[in-house]
Amino acid sequence: MVESRSIAVSATTGAGGSPTSSVRRRPVATPDRTRLDIQGLRAFAVTVVLLYHFWPRRLTGGYVGVDVFFVISGFLISSHLFRSPPTDLRGLAAFWARRVRRLLPAATVVLLCTLVAAVAWLPQTQLPQVARELAAAALYSENWVLAHSATDYLAAESAPSPVQHYWSLSVEEQYYLFWPILIFLLYRLSSVRATRRRGDKSPTPWLAAGLGAVFVSSLGASIHLTSTNPPAAYFVTHTRVWELALGALVALALHTGWRVPGAPLRAAAAWAGLGLMTWACLTFTQATAFPGAAALVPTVGTALVLAADGDGVAWSPSGLLGLRPSQRLGDVSYSVYLWHWPVVVIAPVALGRTLTWPVKLVLVALVLVVAALSKVYVEDTVRRAPTLVRSLPRSFAVAAVSISLVVASSVATVAWTDARQAADRAALHAALSDTTCLGAAALRNKGCAPIQGRKLLNSPSVARDDKPGVYADDCWSNNPFTRHRVCTYGDSGGKTRVALLGNSHAGHWQPALDPLARERHWRLDTYLVSQCYTVTIPIDLKPAALSGNCTRWNEWAIDSIIKGRYDLVVMSNRTWQPLRGVARADKPRVAEAAYRDVLKRFTDAGIRVMVIRDVPSAVTEAPDCVAQHLNDVTACDNPASKALESDPLAAASRADRTGMVTTLDLTDRFCRAGTCHQVIGGLLAYFDHGHLTATFTRTLEPDIGAALDRVMGPRQP
């Protein structure tokens, strides 16, 4: 039960005490009581996160467990700060030292173990990114790293990092850094105001105004960014801090003596809150615009449970939340959260198979056991160590050593992988002197050895970074597709002008087109966009504003090419995204008609068009797959029936009757006897799931050059 009392705060409390001048407070709850319902909420949160990550199709909204954690953290930390607000730098340091002892040791152990496991089992292609994210996780900036990569079209489709779950811990640590400073300043302001007015002024209005301002501004930013840039909105701090501020506002209300009136209403509020959380878990999906306004459902639900304070209240869910299993799981929830995600990511690779239900259950049990052990032998041991508790410098020394150890290990790993890549690049360069059966030539020239008989010349790590120059030259219009950029290759002074138009599956032809244009003294201009494909009807992108931006970008590119009076347009697209308002079964037909309209606009303007049919897709991330099957790269081959996606642009090109549109189909440079290969003529053809490496694309120059000569006429000597 809650014990209330009225206290007067002295100015001489000392470090971690109350602010100077006498400030009267309203009744507060006893600080030492452990609330069983909060431990139960922690158990609920970590359970739904576990279920979501191991069985994402069973509990589609389980990701809201992180939001439950945010509200709980905001509530608990703010409750502590209201009871013992810092008065000076030492008070702030004491708060941060407690956070260091509580959080860093276990986080560091998990990061180091994850690095060892990644080196042992993950493909070498993933190690540089894993190492960089390990360093970001140690520095609690992982959320910003993921926000950047989530808005990068290519990076967003990469394999998940085994430490990406540290994004939420990064948000919390950033909150722990600035939140006590905010509380300190608000108390100071209230104290100064009270002194000037010679009154006994309560700090509550200042606290409520400050925390409310953070809540409103952050929630507004979350709603706005979720509608304009949802990948970034999910991770960045300023779209999430309102959730912690919500917990802080509940803590402030209870601190000032407010209570939900009456036991029946408290029980009803707690059940309603638990119901909102459960409803979000069961009904939210990946398609839910999140966080934004949708995050109010689980967070308000958590706030209701916290505000209800239902321990000991008849008919409240505290009986359920207070069960011994819930309490024990809540006690180790931090460790469970730390350990579970590396297991989810690394276990399938280490075991060499997709995880089945029985295997997943064993892994969950393993996570719980390891979490319990690390809770006792790492978390509790360091947190309660007398030498650290009594010494702020030693606590911060633990932080410095922990962070330095992880960062140094990450830097060493990156240096090791970079050295191996440099050696692999040198070997590849030496091997490129003989192009007779290299890459696509193995399927073009007679007498070449079978594909699987060639030694792999470009290692998976080299292939992953072997991207067309348009990436380094920043020639793209990326999300939100409002940028208009044209890059020029070939002979910039050439009289014959060629436009390369399309999405990333047009961009990967640049390494072959650039030297061909230089040889012919043609000017090659790029009109490239990520994700969008070249139609003027709405592509169904989320949020809806992106769809309009995509259409407007396509209109700009088409108009610019027509007004520029180009001699030739080279087009290629992956027609992947759905069309707005078009059923999936109807999409190929509707897209083909839309492509015909675009081709007609070019031919009506007297511009020739060469369409390159989209290349076969890889069965998975090609470099990762090959890195795992170096002894038998054919294990990564893809049946042609799966690899060859529908290409409405090529279909529209073949249907043209003007004689000004031609189609180049290079499928037979990738596929043979119903199988499409990822390693061809000693070269790994893809740098991800479907984009060609620059080195392999150059081996297609003879095919593309011959096609260009058929379209534009033979080269003049």
PDB file of N, CA and C in Angstrom, residues 496-500 522 561 565-570 607-610 660 662 708 711-712:
ATOM      1  N   THR A 496      26.869  13.155 -79.507  1.00  0.00           N
ATOM      2  CA  THR A 496      25.798  12.178 -79.305  1.00  0.00           C
ATOM      3  C   THR A 496      25.528  12.067 -77.818  1.00  0.00           C
ATOM      4  N   ARG A 497      24.266  12.254 -77.446  1.00  0.00           N
ATOM      5  CA  ARG A 497      23.908  12.290 -76.026  1.00  0.00           C
ATOM      6  C   ARG A 497      23.024  11.100 -75.684  1.00  0.00           C
ATOM      7  N   VAL A 498      23.420  10.402 -74.618  1.00  0.00           N
ATOM      8  CA  VAL A 498      22.708   9.204 -74.160  1.00  0.00           C
ATOM      9  C   VAL A 498      22.283   9.421 -72.721  1.00  0.00           C
ATOM     10  N   ALA A 499      21.052   9.052 -72.397  1.00  0.00           N
ATOM     11  CA  ALA A 499      20.539   9.141 -71.023  1.00  0.00           C
ATOM     12  C   ALA A 499      20.354   7.736 -70.469  1.00  0.00           C
ATOM     13  N   LEU A 500      20.855   7.529 -69.276  1.00  0.00           N
ATOM     14  CA  LEU A 500      20.629   6.271 -68.548  1.00  0.00           C
ATOM     15  C   LEU A 500      19.528   6.537 -67.543  1.00  0.00           C
ATOM     16  N   TRP A 522      30.602   9.568 -76.936  1.00  0.00           N
ATOM     17  CA  TRP A 522      29.235   9.923 -76.571  1.00  0.00           C
ATOM     18  C   TRP A 522      29.227  10.506 -75.168  1.00  0.00           C
ATOM     19  N   ILE A 561      14.698  14.717 -70.279  1.00  0.00           N
ATOM     20  CA  ILE A 561      15.304  13.983 -71.391  1.00  0.00           C
ATOM     21  C   ILE A 561      14.716  14.433 -72.725  1.00  0.00           C
ATOM     22  N   ARG A 565      16.640  16.729 -75.795  1.00  0.00           N
ATOM     23  CA  ARG A 565      16.792  16.204 -77.161  1.00  0.00           C
ATOM     24  C   ARG A 565      17.923  15.173 -77.228  1.00  0.00           C
ATOM     25  N   TYR A 566      17.836  14.209 -76.351  1.00  0.00           N
ATOM     26  CA  TYR A 566      18.830  13.135 -76.329  1.00  0.00           C
ATOM     27  C   TYR A 566      18.660  12.256 -77.569  1.00  0.00           C
ATOM     28  N   ASP A 567      19.756  11.608 -77.938  1.00  0.00           N
ATOM     29  CA  ASP A 567      19.724  10.712 -79.096  1.00  0.00           C
ATOM     30  C   ASP A 567      19.260   9.313 -78.721  1.00  0.00           C
ATOM     31  N   LEU A 568      19.542   8.918 -77.474  1.00  0.00           N
ATOM     32  CA  LEU A 568      19.215   7.552 -77.050  1.00  0.00           C
ATOM     33  C   LEU A 568      18.939   7.548 -75.555  1.00  0.00           C
ATOM     34  N   VAL A 569      17.952   6.777 -75.163  1.00  0.00           N
ATOM     35  CA  VAL A 569      17.693   6.516 -73.744  1.00  0.00           C
ATOM     36  C   VAL A 569      17.926   5.033 -73.496  1.00  0.00           C
ATOM     37  N   VAL A 570      18.795   4.723 -72.539  1.00  0.00           N
ATOM     38  CA  VAL A 570      18.974   3.342 -72.085  1.00  0.00           C
ATOM     39  C   VAL A 570      18.169   3.200 -70.798  1.00  0.00           C
ATOM     40  N   ILE A 607      13.221  10.170 -80.043  1.00  0.00           N
ATOM     41  CA  ILE A 607      14.336   9.642 -79.262  1.00  0.00           C
ATOM     42  C   ILE A 607      14.296   8.116 -79.301  1.00  0.00           C
ATOM     43  N   ARG A 608      15.414   7.497 -79.638  1.00  0.00           N
ATOM     44  CA  ARG A 608      15.496   6.049 -79.617  1.00  0.00           C
ATOM     45  C   ARG A 608      15.632   5.551 -78.184  1.00  0.00           C
ATOM     46  N   VAL A 609      15.181   4.329 -77.956  1.00  0.00           N
ATOM     47  CA  VAL A 609      15.231   3.737 -76.622  1.00  0.00           C
ATOM     48  C   VAL A 609      15.787   2.319 -76.722  1.00  0.00           C
ATOM     49  N   MET A 610      16.735   2.007 -75.836  1.00  0.00           N
ATOM     50  CA  MET A 610      17.190   0.624 -75.691  1.00  0.00           C
ATOM     51  C   MET A 610      16.863   0.172 -74.270  1.00  0.00           C
ATOM     52  N   MET A 660      11.751   2.151 -83.112  1.00  0.00           N
ATOM     53  CA  MET A 660      12.688   3.014 -82.402  1.00  0.00           C
ATOM     54  C   MET A 660      13.032   2.475 -81.009  1.00  0.00           C
ATOM     55  N   THR A 662      14.313  -0.941 -78.886  1.00  0.00           N
ATOM     56  CA  THR A 662      14.895  -2.280 -78.958  1.00  0.00           C
ATOM     57  C   THR A 662      15.062  -2.842 -77.547  1.00  0.00           C
ATOM     58  N   LEU A 708      24.351  -1.548 -78.795  1.00  0.00           N
ATOM     59  CA  LEU A 708      24.373  -0.116 -79.072  1.00  0.00           C
ATOM     60  C   LEU A 708      24.658   0.155 -80.545  1.00  0.00           C
ATOM     61  N   VAL A 711      21.627  -0.315 -82.579  1.00  0.00           N
ATOM     62  CA  VAL A 711      20.638   0.755 -82.410  1.00  0.00           C
ATOM     63  C   VAL A 711      21.085   2.043 -83.094  1.00  0.00           C
ATOM     64  N   MET A 712      22.363   2.418 -82.871  1.00  0.00           N
ATOM     65  CA  MET A 712      22.848   3.726 -83.316  1.00  0.00           C
ATOM     66  C   MET A 712      23.684   3.666 -84.593  1.00  0.00           C
TER      67      MET A 712
END
